[in-house]
Amino acid sequence: MAKVLVLDSERCLGCKLCEIVCSVKKERVSDPSRSRIRVLRWERGQEALPVFCQHCEEPLCALVCPVDAIKREESTGLVVPDREICVGCGGCVSICPMLGAGFDNREHKALRCDLCQGDPACVKCCPTGALRYVDSDQSQIDRKRAAARKLYLR
Amino acid sequence: MALGRKAVFVDLGSGSIQVKEIPRPLRETFLGGRGIGMRLLYSLLEPRLDPDGPGDRLIFSAGLLAGTPAPLAAGAIDVGGKSPVTGLADNLLLGGFFGAELRFAGFDLLVLSGKSEEPVYLRVYNGNIEILDAAPLVQADPLETHAIIREILGEENVQVISARVLGRDASLRAEMRTDAGNGLKISDLGLLMTSKNLKAVAVRGTLPIEIEDPEGALRHLGALTLLSPSEQEVVPSKRDLLQAVYEDECLQALTDSLGIATSSAEFLSPRVPYWKVCSLLVEAVTGLRISSSELMRAGRRIVNLEQLFNIREGFTGIGTRRFMKGFLETPESTPLKESEWELYCELHGWDRQGKPTSETLIGLGLDEQPDRFFPE
């Protein structure tokens, strides 16, 4: 069963540790601007929302990529851009409805979460458990439960 | 290198800005954050300086682990200075991401002196520092201040610390805040900041921080994240209570210097080697080899230097702020008994005046007249 990265936004503190951890793991330096996960913060409302690639069934980024650099990997089912082919136009960043497409401003290449080959570093370091790595069907059930609880239970 | 960040000295009176390296020996002995802040306060301030004058320094100091894989990204910032109210060394740790952002902007330390004629705010961006006119901020409350600065700079990710006076009398109370909810504190240092006519400091940076051993750092951070806080604290007996206060003081100085926030019960819990992992994490991130016992010693060193500072200012027979506030205000400890005060001093290695004994100072490497880092 495929596993997915899921977010419980109500648990997120907005500490941005996941950004730092991601860049250290992937780029070997602490540089949030090159992180595959980004935390959007609204300081006044004390709200934070981490965004990352959802590996959509019909990825718009693959559709708009002018050089066909973005493909679904057969083995993992993940949507990953090919760094060699990528021309750095940033089209995927603009089109992504989930704000999950990243961009390396140094080398001008697309960045995408690849779930650390099945061992996501951000999950291990999240202090509140807002990020979890679970089976995708389990995630669906959890979400439905959470939604139902809000609607029907007090 | 995580240690490559610089110190910047700003004179708000003349507008002069100097950038200096932070010497490695200073790092090894005082780590960062509150430690380096205290060390600078001790060496830069003339004894018995008038804290209302332009000579008092306001020091913003990022923790040793700021912006690296450390608990909560070690984003807290330590603010230090001589309190204009009490005349004692004062510091406060403000939560949020300011400390990390300061380091991403290329600096670990902001040392502000002098007084500005007009209200100003400071902008720090990727190695540049500007003093900007704060006229648009004069009427704004703190959160508005933050919003206006974001608008002026056109940069949503900027981190801001602002200060404002509470009430009409500008000499009584002031608050300082970062953006985060836990980053609001009423402090004498807020008065110091407003007395310099400094409305706010805004930082933003995108300079990467090198990590000595990336895999190691992530592994140790993962271990720290898994450690759960101890379920219950044991209520200590009288002797243990003072011991706990003493340990808590030293530990607080240590965690304020590393930039991580944790409760002492969690940190010292015998079940989990939190403080041992901390030492490994420091080495993986910075390359500084500091054993866990050496880290604890650094905490004691900082507490003792603060005590030396206060003694130099002419205060004797006083404990640390944690002791005066936390311990003395519990019903069972007021009034303070002579025997308790003696025990407290004994734990710290102080004489009955609260003055560190020469053995204590030698043991902590504070015995020589501390030479001045950052010579003028």
XYZ file of C-alpha atoms in Angstrom:
530
model
C 0.000 0.000 0.000
C 1.336 3.404 -0.961
C 2.154 5.711 1.910
C 1.535 9.432 1.886
C 2.615 12.472 3.820
C -0.358 13.910 5.687
C -0.759 17.115 7.603
C -2.858 17.986 10.609
C -2.756 21.756 10.262
C -4.337 22.298 13.655
C -1.296 20.788 15.286
C 1.239 22.846 13.352
C 3.135 25.353 15.494
C 4.734 27.096 12.526
C 8.250 26.543 13.870
C 9.573 25.887 10.331
C 11.843 23.129 11.576
C 10.610 20.918 8.717
C 11.962 23.444 6.198
C 15.382 23.399 7.822
C 15.464 19.637 8.205
C 14.387 19.132 4.591
C 17.084 21.393 3.203
C 19.742 19.813 5.412
C 18.741 16.349 4.267
C 18.464 17.205 0.590
C 20.949 20.028 0.052
C 23.243 19.368 3.029
C 22.959 22.976 4.177
C 20.314 24.741 6.215
C 18.530 26.833 3.605
C 14.734 27.041 3.859
C 14.459 28.644 0.418
C 15.537 25.326 -1.104
C 13.283 23.176 1.055
C 10.724 20.865 -0.569
C 8.236 21.692 2.167
C 7.349 25.309 2.877
C 5.484 26.707 5.839
C 3.139 29.551 5.046
C 2.623 31.709 8.114
C 0.108 34.344 8.972
C 1.679 35.875 12.016
C -1.246 37.988 13.053
C -3.675 35.103 13.093
C -1.142 32.686 14.568
C -1.777 30.354 11.682
C 0.623 28.181 9.778
C 0.186 25.823 6.871
C 2.976 23.602 5.584
C 2.656 22.914 1.852
C 4.314 20.144 -0.123
C 3.835 18.086 -3.290
C 0.703 15.919 -3.235
C 1.801 13.787 -6.199
C -1.577 14.377 -7.890
C -3.223 11.724 -10.034
C -3.279 14.149 -12.972
C -0.406 16.503 -12.220
C -0.888 19.936 -13.750
C 2.851 20.573 -13.428
C 3.548 17.693 -15.830
C 0.924 19.101 -18.184
C 2.489 22.575 -18.385
C 6.145 21.527 -18.383
C 7.439 22.666 -21.801
C 10.217 20.074 -21.944
C 8.342 17.116 -20.438
C 10.711 16.913 -17.508
C 8.045 15.955 -14.985
C 6.947 12.323 -15.065
C 5.493 9.785 -12.707
C 8.088 7.281 -11.596
C 6.904 3.743 -12.358
C 8.424 2.173 -9.285
C 7.268 4.636 -6.623
C 4.274 6.350 -8.192
C 5.758 9.754 -7.318
C 5.678 12.783 -9.598
C 9.277 13.912 -9.911
C 10.967 16.428 -12.209
C 14.120 15.341 -14.008
C 16.800 17.809 -12.975
C 18.824 17.185 -16.109
C 15.954 18.055 -18.453
C 14.398 20.886 -16.374
C 14.981 24.310 -17.926
C 13.929 26.244 -14.833
C 10.970 28.104 -16.359
C 9.014 27.923 -13.101
C 5.780 27.000 -14.869
C 5.130 24.151 -12.446
C 5.442 26.535 -9.498
C 2.879 28.919 -10.976
C 0.320 26.282 -11.940
C 0.417 24.072 -8.830
C -2.961 24.448 -7.073
C -1.553 22.939 -3.881
C 1.440 25.325 -3.724
C 3.551 22.174 -3.480
C 6.056 22.838 -6.243
C 9.379 24.227 -5.063
C 12.093 26.049 -6.920
C 15.846 26.188 -6.425
C 16.771 29.821 -6.947
C 20.463 29.051 -7.036
C 20.542 26.504 -9.808
C 17.168 27.446 -11.299
C 15.679 23.981 -11.194
C 12.334 22.614 -10.028
C 12.274 20.964 -6.607
C 9.805 18.320 -5.520
C 9.273 16.295 -2.368
C 10.170 12.662 -3.049
C 9.232 11.517 0.467
C 12.947 10.882 1.095
C 12.639 7.464 -0.616
C 10.034 6.361 1.914
C 11.668 7.808 5.016
C 10.656 11.470 5.309
C 13.000 13.475 7.528
C 10.403 16.155 8.342
C 8.065 13.589 9.911
C 10.757 12.366 12.267
C 11.506 15.849 13.541
C 8.029 17.388 13.739
C 7.643 18.281 17.430
C 3.849 17.995 17.540
C 3.172 15.190 15.116
C 1.440 17.558 12.693
C 3.214 15.762 9.855
C 2.709 12.023 9.605
C 3.613 9.368 7.088
C 0.774 6.848 6.803
C -0.940 4.456 4.412
C -3.061 6.423 1.994
C -6.302 4.602 2.805
C -5.699 5.139 6.504
C -5.243 8.829 5.803
C -8.610 8.985 4.039
C -10.391 7.352 6.944
C -8.681 9.696 9.405
C -9.748 12.713 7.423
C -13.339 11.561 7.174
C -13.424 10.880 10.906
C -12.028 14.298 11.690
C -14.540 15.979 9.411
C -17.406 13.947 10.823
C -16.392 14.752 14.367
C -16.531 18.450 13.605
C -19.994 18.094 12.083
C -21.766 15.752 14.433
C -20.002 15.395 17.740
C -19.492 18.053 20.314
C 30.149 26.923 8.780
C 27.371 27.528 11.232
C 29.927 29.590 13.155
C 30.761 31.900 10.264
C 28.111 34.431 11.181
C 29.264 37.887 12.179
C 28.582 40.454 14.854
C 27.365 43.912 13.962
C 27.817 46.991 16.127
C 25.428 49.823 15.426
C 25.664 53.266 17.002
C 22.185 54.704 16.666
C 23.446 58.155 17.672
C 26.020 58.588 14.938
C 24.644 55.979 12.552
C 27.974 54.165 12.329
C 27.850 50.443 11.553
C 30.733 48.047 12.104
C 30.804 44.358 11.246
C 33.199 42.041 13.090
C 34.000 38.354 13.234
C 32.973 36.411 16.325
C 36.143 34.817 17.735
C 36.076 31.039 18.097
C 37.285 31.008 21.741
C 34.261 33.148 22.625
C 32.052 30.485 21.015
C 33.707 27.670 22.894
C 33.326 29.281 26.293
C 30.057 31.214 25.987
C 28.336 29.348 23.115
C 25.932 32.013 21.832
C 22.619 33.636 22.756
C 22.537 34.703 26.369
C 26.115 33.552 27.018
C 27.789 35.719 24.409
C 25.347 38.533 25.146
C 26.342 38.492 28.813
C 30.018 38.274 27.948
C 29.760 41.331 25.719
C 27.774 43.250 28.286
C 30.502 42.569 30.808
C 33.329 43.688 28.568
C 31.644 46.581 26.756
C 29.881 48.367 29.583
C 31.838 50.683 31.824
C 31.237 49.828 35.490
C 28.334 51.780 37.015
C 27.344 53.176 33.682
C 24.177 55.254 33.541
C 21.673 52.926 31.867
C 19.596 55.902 30.729
C 22.578 57.343 28.870
C 23.650 56.424 25.366
C 26.348 54.024 26.616
C 24.050 51.138 27.529
C 24.002 48.393 24.924
C 20.993 46.496 23.689
C 22.179 43.105 22.484
C 20.242 40.730 20.253
C 21.998 37.398 20.220
C 20.986 34.274 18.299
C 21.507 30.906 19.955
C 24.390 28.624 19.050
C 22.006 26.281 17.222
C 19.781 28.949 15.613
C 18.460 28.069 12.176
C 19.871 24.550 12.219
C 18.270 21.164 12.888
C 17.585 21.788 16.564
C 14.338 21.601 18.558
C 11.898 24.231 17.203
C 14.686 25.366 14.842
C 16.252 27.143 17.845
C 14.505 30.219 16.493
C 14.342 32.083 19.798
C 16.335 35.283 20.226
C 18.000 36.387 23.422
C 17.870 40.078 24.252
C 20.342 41.413 26.791
C 21.244 44.721 28.390
C 21.604 46.545 31.659
C 18.138 47.216 32.971
C 17.347 50.936 33.221
C 14.981 50.128 36.103
C 17.074 47.956 38.420
C 20.596 48.526 37.133
C 21.146 44.771 37.016
C 22.102 42.664 34.035
C 18.896 41.620 32.362
C 17.991 39.247 29.593
C 14.920 37.760 28.020
C 14.350 35.021 25.528
C 11.727 35.779 22.895
C 10.216 32.866 21.018
C 9.523 32.750 17.324
C 11.820 32.551 14.321
C 13.747 35.807 14.763
C 16.986 34.170 15.944
C 17.053 31.770 13.020
C 16.191 34.514 10.541
C 18.961 36.724 11.936
C 21.426 33.948 11.248
C 20.046 33.418 7.747
C 20.640 37.157 7.258
C 24.324 36.607 8.015
C 24.593 37.695 11.637
C 24.529 36.197 15.099
C 24.781 39.348 17.121
C 23.325 42.831 16.948
C 24.888 45.204 19.449
C 23.107 48.551 19.561
C 24.447 51.586 21.361
C 23.678 55.281 21.381
C 20.349 57.042 21.056
C 18.696 58.154 17.892
C 17.287 61.688 17.600
C 14.295 60.563 15.573
C 12.307 57.322 15.856
C 14.010 54.712 13.681
C 13.864 51.039 12.892
C 16.599 48.731 11.784
C 16.498 46.590 8.688
C 18.845 43.638 8.335
C 18.880 41.828 5.032
C 21.461 39.312 3.785
C 24.496 40.980 5.268
C 23.225 44.558 4.942
C 22.085 46.814 7.745
C 20.089 49.982 7.285
C 18.727 52.470 9.783
C 15.342 53.589 8.484
C 12.961 56.346 9.488
C 10.195 54.997 11.724
C 7.759 57.880 11.148
C 5.080 55.532 9.680
C 5.262 53.369 12.810
C 4.984 55.982 15.514
C 1.264 55.615 16.146
C 1.042 51.886 15.445
C 0.555 49.155 18.036
C 3.084 46.303 17.887
C 1.201 43.972 15.567
C 0.349 46.891 13.291
C 4.020 47.817 13.368
C 4.886 44.362 12.119
C 2.256 44.555 9.395
C 3.356 48.022 8.265
C 7.000 46.961 8.097
C 6.020 43.954 5.986
C 4.138 46.267 3.690
C 6.934 48.836 3.391
C 9.585 46.211 2.751
C 7.275 44.204 0.494
C 8.425 41.045 2.186
C 6.006 38.758 3.992
C 8.689 36.571 5.548
C 10.474 39.325 7.449
C 10.774 38.711 11.199
C 10.257 41.699 13.465
C 10.895 42.583 17.092
C 9.167 45.715 18.281
C 8.932 47.511 21.593
C 6.416 49.926 23.014
C 5.854 51.703 26.255
C 2.798 50.667 28.238
C 0.841 53.484 29.779
C 1.551 57.202 29.704
C 4.707 57.284 31.777
C 7.539 56.354 29.442
C 9.800 55.298 32.291
C 7.701 52.569 33.858
C 6.961 49.564 31.762
C 7.384 48.419 28.229
C 6.778 45.285 26.267
C 8.784 43.628 23.543
C 7.456 41.174 21.085
C 8.319 38.990 18.140
C 5.538 37.787 15.915
C 4.852 34.512 17.607
C 2.205 34.292 20.290
C 4.665 33.292 22.982
C 7.016 36.087 21.980
C 5.374 38.870 23.981
C 7.031 39.869 27.211
C 6.921 42.840 29.521
C 10.496 43.703 30.237
C 12.819 46.463 31.357
C 14.706 45.872 28.134
C 11.677 47.122 26.248
C 12.263 50.440 28.033
C 15.905 50.315 27.017
C 14.884 49.764 23.418
C 12.331 52.587 23.395
C 14.787 54.898 25.174
C 17.091 54.456 22.181
C 14.226 55.668 19.999
C 14.296 52.323 18.262
C 10.819 51.183 17.275
C 11.630 47.836 15.721
C 14.226 45.549 14.210
C 13.297 43.709 11.012
C 15.400 40.852 9.659
C 15.182 38.675 6.617
C 17.812 36.392 5.175
C 18.330 33.676 2.622
C 21.996 32.863 3.177
C 22.429 29.109 3.660
C 23.992 27.811 6.869
C 26.597 25.080 6.453
C 26.116 22.064 8.698
C 29.231 20.172 9.780
C 27.681 16.710 9.696
C 24.180 16.822 8.133
C 23.265 13.150 8.649
C 24.492 13.172 12.223
C 22.586 16.353 13.007
C 19.328 14.920 11.649
C 19.850 11.679 13.538
C 20.428 13.442 16.862
C 17.499 15.781 16.284
C 15.304 12.762 15.586
C 16.431 11.264 18.886
C 15.584 14.489 20.739
C 12.160 14.631 19.110
C 11.357 11.100 20.230
C 12.197 11.828 23.839
C 8.978 12.622 25.599
C 8.717 15.035 28.501
C 8.785 13.268 31.834
C 5.254 12.541 32.950
C 5.473 13.914 36.425
C 7.897 15.928 38.405
C 8.808 14.665 41.834
C 8.024 17.232 44.498
C 11.436 17.962 45.964
C 12.257 18.223 49.639
C 13.687 21.446 51.061
C 17.299 20.557 50.359
C 16.339 19.287 46.934
C 14.296 22.386 46.235
C 17.320 24.651 46.454
C 19.328 22.118 44.492
C 16.624 22.168 41.835
C 16.622 25.970 41.768
C 20.389 25.985 41.360
C 20.344 23.429 38.554
C 17.491 25.224 36.892
C 19.399 28.517 36.854
C 22.467 27.011 35.223
C 20.378 25.044 32.795
C 18.317 28.050 31.838
C 21.523 29.934 31.042
C 22.627 27.006 28.892
C 19.412 26.583 26.935
C 19.115 30.362 26.454
C 22.600 30.230 24.943
C 21.855 27.310 22.652
C 18.564 28.909 21.617
C 16.459 25.883 22.483
C 13.544 26.039 24.841
C 12.937 23.108 27.110
C 11.878 22.539 30.670
C 14.622 21.534 33.054
C 12.691 18.453 34.140
C 12.738 17.291 30.559
C 16.346 18.252 30.056
C 17.705 16.601 33.181
C 15.314 13.669 33.252
C 17.289 10.612 34.342
C 15.258 8.395 32.043
C 16.284 10.124 28.847
C 19.722 11.418 27.914
C 18.458 14.732 26.544
C 21.478 16.736 27.629
C 23.864 14.118 26.311
C 22.202 14.215 22.911
C 22.444 18.013 23.016
C 26.211 17.809 23.150
C 26.251 15.446 20.144
C 23.914 17.789 18.289
C 26.159 20.790 18.950
C 29.112 18.876 17.539
C 27.231 17.669 14.457
C 25.921 21.144 13.674
C 28.877 23.365 14.505
C 31.886 21.073 14.733
C 32.586 22.332 18.245
C 33.479 19.403 20.473
C 31.898 20.277 23.790
C 31.139 17.403 26.138
C 27.828 17.366 27.974
C 29.501 18.152 31.296
C 31.349 20.995 29.599
C 28.001 22.336 28.392
C 26.687 22.362 31.938
C 29.851 24.127 33.008
C 29.207 26.770 30.370
C 25.778 27.323 31.939
C 27.407 27.841 35.349
C 29.997 30.130 33.795
C 27.278 32.365 32.383
C 25.414 32.539 35.701
C 28.645 33.428 37.488
C 29.582 36.106 34.984
C 26.165 37.657 35.451
C 26.762 37.591 39.189
C 30.193 39.234 38.685
C 28.549 41.926 36.588
C 25.991 42.679 39.274
C 28.664 42.766 41.967
C 30.686 45.172 39.862
C 27.596 47.351 39.714
C 27.624 47.451 43.502
C 24.982 44.870 44.364
C 25.960 42.303 46.980
C 24.006 39.646 48.796
C 21.688 38.955 45.900
C 21.041 35.775 43.992
C 20.087 35.364 40.387
C 16.785 36.628 39.049
C 15.407 33.108 38.996
C 16.248 32.777 42.664
C 14.901 36.167 43.692
C 11.695 35.773 41.724
C 10.972 32.083 41.686
C 12.263 30.828 44.988
C 11.717 33.793 47.255
C 8.113 34.217 46.227
C 7.038 30.751 47.334
C 5.231 30.935 50.683
C 7.437 28.370 52.416
C 10.607 30.229 51.561
C 9.646 33.707 52.777
C 11.227 35.128 54.770
C 14.500 33.634 53.531
C 16.303 31.844 56.312
C 19.995 32.431 56.830
C 20.693 28.709 56.464
C 18.928 28.577 53.117
C 20.851 31.511 51.761
C 24.092 29.843 52.885
C 23.160 26.595 51.243
C 22.259 28.401 48.045
C 25.615 30.203 47.985
C 27.397 26.963 48.781
C 25.767 25.212 45.845
C 26.919 28.003 43.549
C 30.360 28.233 45.098
C 29.798 31.764 46.380
C 30.713 33.356 49.699
C 28.028 34.701 52.018
C 27.933 38.000 50.174
C 26.959 36.120 47.029
C 30.402 36.720 45.561
C 31.920 33.845 43.579
C 34.955 32.457 45.404
C 38.276 32.380 43.628
C 38.129 28.560 43.372
C 34.801 28.866 41.596
C 36.176 31.438 39.193
C 39.304 29.389 38.481
C 37.161 26.294 37.962
C 35.096 28.148 35.358
C 37.993 29.882 33.666
C 36.762 33.304 34.774
C 39.744 34.058 37.016
C 41.780 36.270 34.728
C 40.566 39.778 34.163
C 38.412 38.971 31.157
C 40.185 40.400 28.163
C 38.078 42.355 25.771
C 36.762 40.526 22.778
C 35.997 42.831 19.863
C 38.556 45.569 20.684
C 37.413 49.015 19.609
